[in-house]
Tab-separated table of C-alpha atoms in Angstrom:
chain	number	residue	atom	x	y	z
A	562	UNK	CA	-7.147	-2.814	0.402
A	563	UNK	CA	-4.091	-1.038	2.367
A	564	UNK	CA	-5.422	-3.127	5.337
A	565	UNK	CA	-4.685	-6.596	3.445
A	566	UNK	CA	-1.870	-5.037	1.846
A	567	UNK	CA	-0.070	-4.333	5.437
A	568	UNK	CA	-1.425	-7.350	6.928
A	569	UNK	CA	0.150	-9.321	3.506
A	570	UNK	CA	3.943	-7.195	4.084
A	571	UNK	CA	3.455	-7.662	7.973
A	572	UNK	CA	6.769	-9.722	8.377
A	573	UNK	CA	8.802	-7.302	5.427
A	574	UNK	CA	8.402	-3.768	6.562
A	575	UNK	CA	10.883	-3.149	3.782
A	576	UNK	CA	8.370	-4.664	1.353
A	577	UNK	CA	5.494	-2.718	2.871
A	578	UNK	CA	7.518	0.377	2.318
A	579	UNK	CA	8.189	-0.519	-1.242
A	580	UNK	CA	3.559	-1.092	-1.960
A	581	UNK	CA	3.203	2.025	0.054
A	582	UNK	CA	5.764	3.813	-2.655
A	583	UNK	CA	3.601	2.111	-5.660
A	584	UNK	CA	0.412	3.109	-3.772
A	585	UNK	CA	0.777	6.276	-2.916
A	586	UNK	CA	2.161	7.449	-6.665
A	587	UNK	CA	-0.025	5.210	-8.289
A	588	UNK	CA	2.284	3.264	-9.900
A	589	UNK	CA	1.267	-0.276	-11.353
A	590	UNK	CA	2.823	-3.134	-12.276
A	591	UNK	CA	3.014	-5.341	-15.530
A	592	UNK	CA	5.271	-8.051	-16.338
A	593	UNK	CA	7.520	-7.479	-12.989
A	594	UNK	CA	8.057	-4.104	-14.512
A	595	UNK	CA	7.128	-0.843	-12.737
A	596	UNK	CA	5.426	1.595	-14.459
A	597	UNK	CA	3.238	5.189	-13.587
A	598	UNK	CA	0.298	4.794	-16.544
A	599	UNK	CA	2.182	3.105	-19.245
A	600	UNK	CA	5.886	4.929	-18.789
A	601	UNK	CA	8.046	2.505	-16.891
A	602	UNK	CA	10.038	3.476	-13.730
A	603	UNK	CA	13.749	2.031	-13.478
A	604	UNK	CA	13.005	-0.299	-10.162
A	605	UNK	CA	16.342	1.521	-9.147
A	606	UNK	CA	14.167	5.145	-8.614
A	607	UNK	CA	11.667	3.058	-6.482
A	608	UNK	CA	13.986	1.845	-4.319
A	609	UNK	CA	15.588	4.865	-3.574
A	610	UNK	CA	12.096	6.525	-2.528
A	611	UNK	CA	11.623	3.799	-0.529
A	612	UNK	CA	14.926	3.714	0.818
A	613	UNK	CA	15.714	0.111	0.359
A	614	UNK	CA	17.982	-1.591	-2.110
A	615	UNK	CA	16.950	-2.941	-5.592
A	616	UNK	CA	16.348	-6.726	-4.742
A	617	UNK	CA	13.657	-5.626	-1.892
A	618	UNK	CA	11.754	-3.619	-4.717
A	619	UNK	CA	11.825	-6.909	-7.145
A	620	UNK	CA	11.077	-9.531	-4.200
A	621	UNK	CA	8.378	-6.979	-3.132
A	622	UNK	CA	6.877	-7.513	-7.083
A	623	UNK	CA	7.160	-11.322	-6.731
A	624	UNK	CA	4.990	-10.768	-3.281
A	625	UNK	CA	2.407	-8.626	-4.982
A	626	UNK	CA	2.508	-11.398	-7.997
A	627	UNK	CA	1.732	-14.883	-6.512
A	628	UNK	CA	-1.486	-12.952	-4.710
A	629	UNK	CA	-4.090	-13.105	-6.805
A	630	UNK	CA	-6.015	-10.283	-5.115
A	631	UNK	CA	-3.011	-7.817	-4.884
A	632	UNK	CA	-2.353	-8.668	-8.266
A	633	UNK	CA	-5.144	-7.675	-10.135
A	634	UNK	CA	-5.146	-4.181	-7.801
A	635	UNK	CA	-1.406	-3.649	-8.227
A	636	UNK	CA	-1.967	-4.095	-12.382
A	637	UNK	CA	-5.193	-2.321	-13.146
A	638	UNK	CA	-3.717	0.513	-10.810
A	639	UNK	CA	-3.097	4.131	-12.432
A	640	UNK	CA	-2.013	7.846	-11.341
A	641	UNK	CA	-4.747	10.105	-11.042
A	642	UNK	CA	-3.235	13.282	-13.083
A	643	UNK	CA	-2.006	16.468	-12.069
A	644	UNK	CA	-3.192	17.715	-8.849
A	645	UNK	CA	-2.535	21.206	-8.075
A	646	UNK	CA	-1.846	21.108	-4.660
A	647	UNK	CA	1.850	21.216	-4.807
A	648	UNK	CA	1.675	24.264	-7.051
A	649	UNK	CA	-0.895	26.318	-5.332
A	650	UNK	CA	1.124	28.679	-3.509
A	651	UNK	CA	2.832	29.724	-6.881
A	652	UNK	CA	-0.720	30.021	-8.598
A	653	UNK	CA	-2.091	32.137	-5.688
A	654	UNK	CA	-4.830	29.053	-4.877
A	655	UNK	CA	-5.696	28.025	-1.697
A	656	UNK	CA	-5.332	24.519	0.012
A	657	UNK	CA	-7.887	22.768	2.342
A	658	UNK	CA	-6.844	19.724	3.817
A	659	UNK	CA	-9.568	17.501	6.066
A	660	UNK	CA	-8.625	14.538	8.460
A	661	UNK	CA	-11.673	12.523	8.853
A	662	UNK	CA	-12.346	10.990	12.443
A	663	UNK	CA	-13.523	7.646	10.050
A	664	UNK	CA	-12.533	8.340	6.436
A	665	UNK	CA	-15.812	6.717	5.573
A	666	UNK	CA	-18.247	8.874	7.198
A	667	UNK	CA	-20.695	10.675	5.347
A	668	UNK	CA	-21.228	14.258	4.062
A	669	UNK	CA	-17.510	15.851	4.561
A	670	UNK	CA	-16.902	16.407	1.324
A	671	UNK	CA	-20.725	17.807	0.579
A	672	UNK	CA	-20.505	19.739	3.632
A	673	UNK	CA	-17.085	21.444	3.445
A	674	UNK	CA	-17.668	22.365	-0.122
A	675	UNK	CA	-21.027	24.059	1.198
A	676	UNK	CA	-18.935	25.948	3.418
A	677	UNK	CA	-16.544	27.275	0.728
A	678	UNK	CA	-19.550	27.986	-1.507
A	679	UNK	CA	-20.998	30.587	1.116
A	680	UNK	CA	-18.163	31.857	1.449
A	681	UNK	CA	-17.836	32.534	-2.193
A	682	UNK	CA	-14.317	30.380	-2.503
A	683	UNK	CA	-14.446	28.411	-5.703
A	684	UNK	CA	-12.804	24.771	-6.018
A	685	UNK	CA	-10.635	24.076	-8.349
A	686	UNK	CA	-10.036	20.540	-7.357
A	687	UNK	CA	-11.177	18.365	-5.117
A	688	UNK	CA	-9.079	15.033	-4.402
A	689	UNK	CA	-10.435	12.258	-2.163
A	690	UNK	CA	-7.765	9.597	-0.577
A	691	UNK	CA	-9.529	6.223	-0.756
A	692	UNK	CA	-9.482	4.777	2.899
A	693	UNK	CA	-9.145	1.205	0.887
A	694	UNK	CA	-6.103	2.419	-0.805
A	695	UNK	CA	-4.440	5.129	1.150
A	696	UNK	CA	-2.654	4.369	4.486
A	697	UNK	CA	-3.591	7.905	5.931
A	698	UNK	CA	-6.588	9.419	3.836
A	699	UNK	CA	-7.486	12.977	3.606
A	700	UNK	CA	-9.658	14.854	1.642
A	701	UNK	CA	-8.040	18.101	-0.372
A	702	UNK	CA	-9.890	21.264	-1.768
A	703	UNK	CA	-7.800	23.343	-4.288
A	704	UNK	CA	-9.917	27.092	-4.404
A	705	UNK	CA	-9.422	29.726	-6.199
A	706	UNK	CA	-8.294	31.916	-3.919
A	707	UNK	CA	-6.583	31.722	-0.624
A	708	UNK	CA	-9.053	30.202	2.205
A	709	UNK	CA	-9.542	32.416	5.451
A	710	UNK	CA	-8.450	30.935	8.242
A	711	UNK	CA	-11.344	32.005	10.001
A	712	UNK	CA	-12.941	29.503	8.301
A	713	UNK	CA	-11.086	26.685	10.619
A	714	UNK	CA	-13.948	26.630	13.324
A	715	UNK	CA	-16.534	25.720	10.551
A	716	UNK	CA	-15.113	23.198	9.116
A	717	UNK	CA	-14.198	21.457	12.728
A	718	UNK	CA	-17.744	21.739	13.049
A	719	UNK	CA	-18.662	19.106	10.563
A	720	UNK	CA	-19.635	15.635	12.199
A	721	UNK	CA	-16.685	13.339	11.607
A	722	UNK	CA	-14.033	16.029	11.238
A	723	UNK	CA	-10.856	15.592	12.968
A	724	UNK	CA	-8.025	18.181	11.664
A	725	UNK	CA	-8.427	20.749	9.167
A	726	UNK	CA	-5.190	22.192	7.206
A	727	UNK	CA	-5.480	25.356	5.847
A	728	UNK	CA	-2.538	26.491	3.753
């Protein structure tokens, strides 16, 4: 979906940074109105997160309109919820982050949590990027406790692995 979204923006990079703004915060759109679940967002605070000016967001909603495909996405689209990766530090919880070589591969997510599971690391939460949606997808443990960094080699071990964030 972010492929035919960026292909769809190609000639507006503007308007491709306004849908990466709604994608990436799961925001949808109703009515040519913004909205994260079902409280709207003044199209003022998207532009300034996507540093453009106020027209761009509402041309950028006409775009997504009059394509039936990105339509549909862009309206049935919601947030996910809380995800407690931007409070961990606080909550003494430790962050895994995974950079797939090909997001769809196979077995990272089973294979990774095996690793944490031996270990005796318990996840908290475990958040998944979708490749369709998400321009640069990674996968994201939340443990209990802080993860060794010992641990790095391991996980780099795991066919398809590319980077591994531990923080």
């Amino acid at each position: 979906m972010w492929r035919k979204t960026s292909e769809y923006f190609s000639d507006h990079s503007e308007r491709l940074a306004v849908a990466r703004v709604l994608v990436e915060n799961g925001l949808n759109i109703k009515n040519e109105r913004v909205y994260c679940n079902d409280i709207e967002i003044p199209i003022k605070r998207i532009a300034q997160v996507a540093n453009v000016d106020r027209r761009t967001v509402v041309e950028t909603i006409k775009m997504i309109n009059k394509n039936e495909e990105l339509r549909t996405i862009f309206t049935l689209m919601r947030s996910a919820g809380l995800s407690l990766k931007e409070i961990a530090r606080p909550l003494n919880l430790g962050v895994l982050e995974i950079t797939a070589d090909d997001p769809r591969s196979v077995g990272i997510l089973a294979s990774a949590a095996t690793i944490l599971a031996n270990e005796g690391i318990s996840i908290r939460q475990a958040l998944t990027d979708d490749p369709e949606l998400s321009p640069e997808p990674r996968l994201t443990f939340i443990a209990d406790r802080k993860i060794p960094g010992e641990l790095i080699p391991k996980f780099l071990e795991i066919k398809g692995v590319a980077k591994v964030s531990i923080y």
